Structures are given as C-alpha cells and as structure tokens.
Amino acid sequence: PVWQEPQPPAKPAVQAAEPAPQPAPQPVAAPAPSVFQTVEEVPTPGAPTSANVPMAMAQNAAVQAELRPFLDKPEIESAMVISAKGEPVAWVGQPIEDPDTFAAYVRTLMSISSIFGDKHQLSPLQGLSLEYLGKTLIVNRVSEGHSLALLMRGTGGTGVIRYLISKQMPPLKAALGEA
C-alpha cells in the first residue's frame, strides 16, 4: 500500500437549522422541610396539629424551657441551641431568617475559632462574640455536642448576659441530657 496524505474533512453544506426541541418542563421538587416548619406543614399521622407550634419546639420542650430565661432580658432577641452538626435543636424569641443556615454558620464559626485557638496554643474555646452595627451575636459552647447562640440588640451590656449564660448552663446541659 502506498501512503497517502490525509485530506481535511469535507465541509457540510450550510443548511437552515431547525430549533432544537425543548425538553418538557419538569415539576419543581418541594424543598426539604425545615425543623421550624409547623406541624400542619409537615403532618404526622395520628399526631395533633397546630399551625403555630414549630416541630423543634414540640420535640425539645425541655431545652426550650431552659432558653426562656434569656428572653427576660430585653436586649436578647433570640436564643438557639445548635448541635455539633450545625443543626438547630431548639429556639425561642424573634424569628431568625433561615434558621438552618444560621445554625450551620454558627457551627462553622465555632469550628474555625477552635482551630485558631489550637494553632496558637490557647485554651479550649468557650465562646465567641461578634458585634455588628446594632446587633451582637454571642455564642457559647454548652458541650462537645451543642452550642448556645444569643442574638442581642445593641453592642453593650454583655456582662449581665454572660452571668445569665453561666447561670443557665447547668439546667441547659441537663435538658440536653449532658449533665
């Protein structure tokens, strides 16, 4: 056989292209239920329903009861217990926009702060405080499994709040089964 030089592929003649068929619209999947959806929104067969009782509150009444004293201080808007997985466990007070994301961010902040402390030979992280214009977020470790997040109005007066945190820590741990 004689070697032949390869030829470039022939260009197809230009044809009027027909628009590609569009796929049929697919139904949009419903978002996964939040732990703060009401019992009526996520029905449980045989369970009583109430439009104003979030599931997390119904399931964690003991933890929620230990969070209520924080609301006695007018500067505290909300209190939330967050699991080590970054999930809300219980919450009281003003609504928190997207509580699942809030809890995940708090867990991430605590994790980063712990790593920072370890890297610089600081004692184990007990808590952190973030000050924003007009708001303060105080986060304290309850145990290896849980953290407490308090969202406050303003940026001052944290001494009284820190005392209240230390006072509420034993009953909060007991309610979480970590006493």
GROMACS .gro file of C-alpha atoms in nm:
model
  179
    1PRO     CA    1   0.000   0.000   0.000
    2VAL     CA    2   0.106   0.348  -0.085
    3TRP     CA    3   0.093   0.610   0.185
    4GLN     CA    4  -0.150   0.893   0.113
    5GLU     CA    5  -0.160   1.229   0.284
    6PRO     CA    6  -0.474   1.273   0.492
    7GLN     CA    7  -0.735   1.503   0.347
    8PRO     CA    8  -0.927   1.757   0.560
    9PRO     CA    9  -1.286   1.655   0.619
   10ALA     CA   10  -1.533   1.794   0.371
   11LYS     CA   11  -1.739   2.087   0.500
   12PRO     CA   12  -2.110   2.011   0.507
   13ALA     CA   13  -2.333   2.237   0.304
   14VAL     CA   14  -2.494   2.510   0.514
   15GLN     CA   15  -2.848   2.418   0.592
   16ALA     CA   16  -3.120   2.609   0.772
   17ALA     CA   17  -3.111   2.471   1.121
   18GLU     CA   18  -3.435   2.382   1.289
   19PRO     CA   19  -3.462   2.488   1.652
   20ALA     CA   20  -3.376   2.207   1.889
   21PRO     CA   21  -3.677   2.061   2.062
   22GLN     CA   22  -3.721   2.193   2.414
   23PRO     CA   23  -3.749   1.938   2.695
   24ALA     CA   24  -4.083   1.919   2.869
   25PRO     CA   25  -4.093   2.125   3.189
   26GLN     CA   26  -4.024   1.914   3.496
   27PRO     CA   27  -4.211   1.969   3.822
   28VAL     CA   28  -4.010   2.162   4.078
   29ALA     CA   29  -3.924   1.948   4.379
   30ALA     CA   30  -4.051   2.081   4.708
   31PRO     CA   31  -3.773   2.197   4.941
   32ALA     CA   32  -3.687   1.971   5.232
   33PRO     CA   33  -3.884   2.067   5.541
   34SER     CA   34  -3.710   2.295   5.788
   35VAL     CA   35  -3.704   2.194   6.154
   36PHE     CA   36  -3.903   2.512   6.215
   37GLN     CA   37  -4.195   2.431   5.987
   38THR     CA   38  -4.520   2.391   6.170
   39VAL     CA   39  -4.670   2.054   6.248
   40GLU     CA   40  -4.952   2.126   5.998
   41GLU     CA   41  -4.699   2.189   5.720
   42VAL     CA   42  -4.532   1.852   5.785
   43PRO     CA   43  -4.817   1.628   5.903
   44THR     CA   44  -4.751   1.321   6.111
   45PRO     CA   45  -5.024   1.056   6.100
   46GLY     CA   46  -5.213   1.044   6.428
   47ALA     CA   47  -5.025   1.343   6.573
   48PRO     CA   48  -5.208   1.655   6.690
   49THR     CA   49  -5.151   1.955   6.469
   50SER     CA   50  -5.121   2.323   6.544
   51ALA     CA   51  -5.043   2.597   6.295
   52ASN     CA   52  -4.833   2.791   6.546
   53VAL     CA   53  -4.624   2.520   6.715
   54PRO     CA   54  -4.292   2.459   6.538
   55MET     CA   55  -4.181   2.096   6.539
   56ALA     CA   56  -3.849   2.178   6.707
   57MET     CA   57  -4.035   2.340   6.995
   58ALA     CA   58  -4.269   2.045   7.035
   59GLN     CA   59  -3.981   1.797   7.025
   60ASN     CA   60  -3.746   1.992   7.253
   61ALA     CA   61  -3.976   2.142   7.513
   62ALA     CA   62  -3.727   2.089   7.797
   63VAL     CA   63  -3.447   2.266   7.609
   64GLN     CA   64  -3.680   2.542   7.504
   65ALA     CA   65  -3.790   2.592   7.867
   66GLU     CA   66  -3.425   2.646   7.966
   67LEU     CA   67  -3.384   2.905   7.688
   68ARG     CA   68  -3.681   3.116   7.800
   69PRO     CA   69  -3.497   3.293   8.086
   70PHE     CA   70  -3.274   3.458   7.825
   71LEU     CA   71  -3.582   3.636   7.686
   72ASP     CA   72  -3.637   3.801   8.026
   73LYS     CA   73  -3.354   4.035   7.930
   74PRO     CA   74  -3.495   4.294   7.688
   75GLU     CA   75  -3.171   4.313   7.490
   76ILE     CA   76  -3.190   3.945   7.389
   77GLU     CA   77  -3.396   3.891   7.076
   78SER     CA   78  -3.342   3.520   7.017
   79ALA     CA   79  -3.175   3.219   7.174
   80MET     CA   80  -3.093   2.899   6.989
   81VAL     CA   81  -2.922   2.571   7.078
   82ILE     CA   82  -2.723   2.430   6.786
   83SER     CA   83  -2.595   2.074   6.751
   84ALA     CA   84  -2.236   1.982   6.667
   85LYS     CA   85  -2.365   1.901   6.316
   86GLY     CA   86  -2.474   2.263   6.275
   87GLU     CA   87  -2.846   2.196   6.306
   88PRO     CA   88  -3.095   2.392   6.518
   89VAL     CA   89  -3.206   2.194   6.823
   90ALA     CA   90  -3.439   2.446   6.992
   91TRP     CA   91  -3.510   2.816   6.958
   92VAL     CA   92  -3.705   3.091   7.136
   93GLY     CA   93  -3.762   3.459   7.068
   94GLN     CA   94  -3.781   3.661   6.750
   95PRO     CA   95  -3.780   3.474   6.418
   96ILE     CA   96  -3.434   3.412   6.274
   97GLU     CA   97  -3.419   3.430   5.897
   98ASP     CA   98  -3.327   3.086   5.761
   99PRO     CA   99  -3.252   2.918   6.096
  100ASP     CA  100  -3.089   2.615   5.930
  101THR     CA  101  -2.828   2.832   5.756
  102PHE     CA  102  -2.783   3.046   6.068
  103ALA     CA  103  -2.706   2.732   6.272
  104ALA     CA  104  -2.465   2.600   6.008
  105TYR     CA  105  -2.276   2.932   6.002
  106VAL     CA  106  -2.253   2.944   6.383
  107ARG     CA  107  -2.113   2.591   6.385
  108THR     CA  108  -1.858   2.690   6.119
  109LEU     CA  109  -1.753   2.998   6.318
  110MET     CA  110  -1.708   2.788   6.632
  111SER     CA  111  -1.506   2.529   6.442
  112ILE     CA  112  -1.277   2.789   6.284
  113SER     CA  113  -1.232   2.964   6.618
  114SER     CA  114  -1.141   2.635   6.788
  115ILE     CA  115  -0.882   2.557   6.521
  116PHE     CA  116  -0.739   2.909   6.557
  117GLY     CA  117  -0.710   2.860   6.934
  118ASP     CA  118  -0.544   2.522   6.894
  119LYS     CA  119  -0.298   2.661   6.639
  120HIS     CA  120  -0.193   2.940   6.877
  121GLN     CA  121  -0.184   2.725   7.193
  122LEU     CA  122  -0.486   2.896   7.352
  123SER     CA  123  -0.709   2.717   7.598
  124PRO     CA  124  -1.015   2.538   7.456
  125LEU     CA  125  -1.273   2.773   7.305
  126GLN     CA  126  -1.555   2.863   7.542
  127GLY     CA  127  -1.738   3.113   7.324
  128LEU     CA  128  -1.718   3.400   7.083
  129SER     CA  129  -1.881   3.736   7.035
  130LEU     CA  130  -1.946   3.912   6.705
  131GLU     CA  131  -2.052   4.276   6.703
  132TYR     CA  132  -2.244   4.422   6.412
  133LEU     CA  133  -2.397   4.766   6.379
  134GLY     CA  134  -2.685   4.749   6.627
  135LYS     CA  135  -2.661   4.372   6.695
  136THR     CA  136  -2.437   4.132   6.884
  137LEU     CA  137  -2.410   3.757   6.844
  138ILE     CA  138  -2.279   3.572   7.149
  139VAL     CA  139  -2.205   3.201   7.108
  140ASN     CA  140  -2.104   2.976   7.398
  141ARG     CA  141  -2.013   2.610   7.391
  142VAL     CA  142  -2.256   2.412   7.605
  143SER     CA  143  -2.072   2.083   7.548
  144GLU     CA  144  -1.889   1.899   7.271
  145GLY     CA  145  -2.230   1.832   7.120
  146HIS     CA  146  -2.404   2.170   7.148
  147SER     CA  147  -2.360   2.547   7.137
  148LEU     CA  148  -2.581   2.831   7.258
  149ALA     CA  149  -2.630   3.131   7.029
  150LEU     CA  150  -2.783   3.456   7.157
  151LEU     CA  151  -2.878   3.735   6.919
  152MET     CA  152  -2.889   4.070   7.102
  153ARG     CA  153  -2.997   4.425   7.027
  154GLY     CA  154  -2.709   4.668   7.061
  155THR     CA  155  -2.346   4.602   7.140
  156GLY     CA  156  -2.316   4.678   7.511
  157GLY     CA  157  -2.419   4.524   7.841
  158THR     CA  158  -2.277   4.181   7.777
  159GLY     CA  159  -2.157   4.135   8.137
  160VAL     CA  160  -2.507   4.069   8.269
  161ILE     CA  161  -2.575   3.838   7.975
  162ARG     CA  162  -2.254   3.640   8.037
  163TYR     CA  163  -2.360   3.596   8.402
  164LEU     CA  164  -2.701   3.470   8.285
  165ILE     CA  165  -2.528   3.227   8.046
  166SER     CA  166  -2.317   3.083   8.330
  167LYS     CA  167  -2.628   3.057   8.550
  168GLN     CA  168  -2.835   2.881   8.280
  169MET     CA  169  -2.561   2.642   8.164
  170PRO     CA  170  -2.624   2.359   8.420
  171PRO     CA  171  -3.003   2.338   8.358
  172LEU     CA  172  -2.945   2.369   7.982
  173LYS     CA  173  -2.695   2.080   7.990
  174ALA     CA  174  -2.945   1.875   8.193
  175ALA     CA  175  -3.223   1.943   7.941
  176LEU     CA  176  -2.989   1.828   7.662
  177GLY     CA  177  -2.910   1.511   7.859
  178GLU     CA  178  -2.548   1.614   7.912
  179ALA     CA  179  -2.547   1.695   8.283
   0.00000   0.00000   0.00000
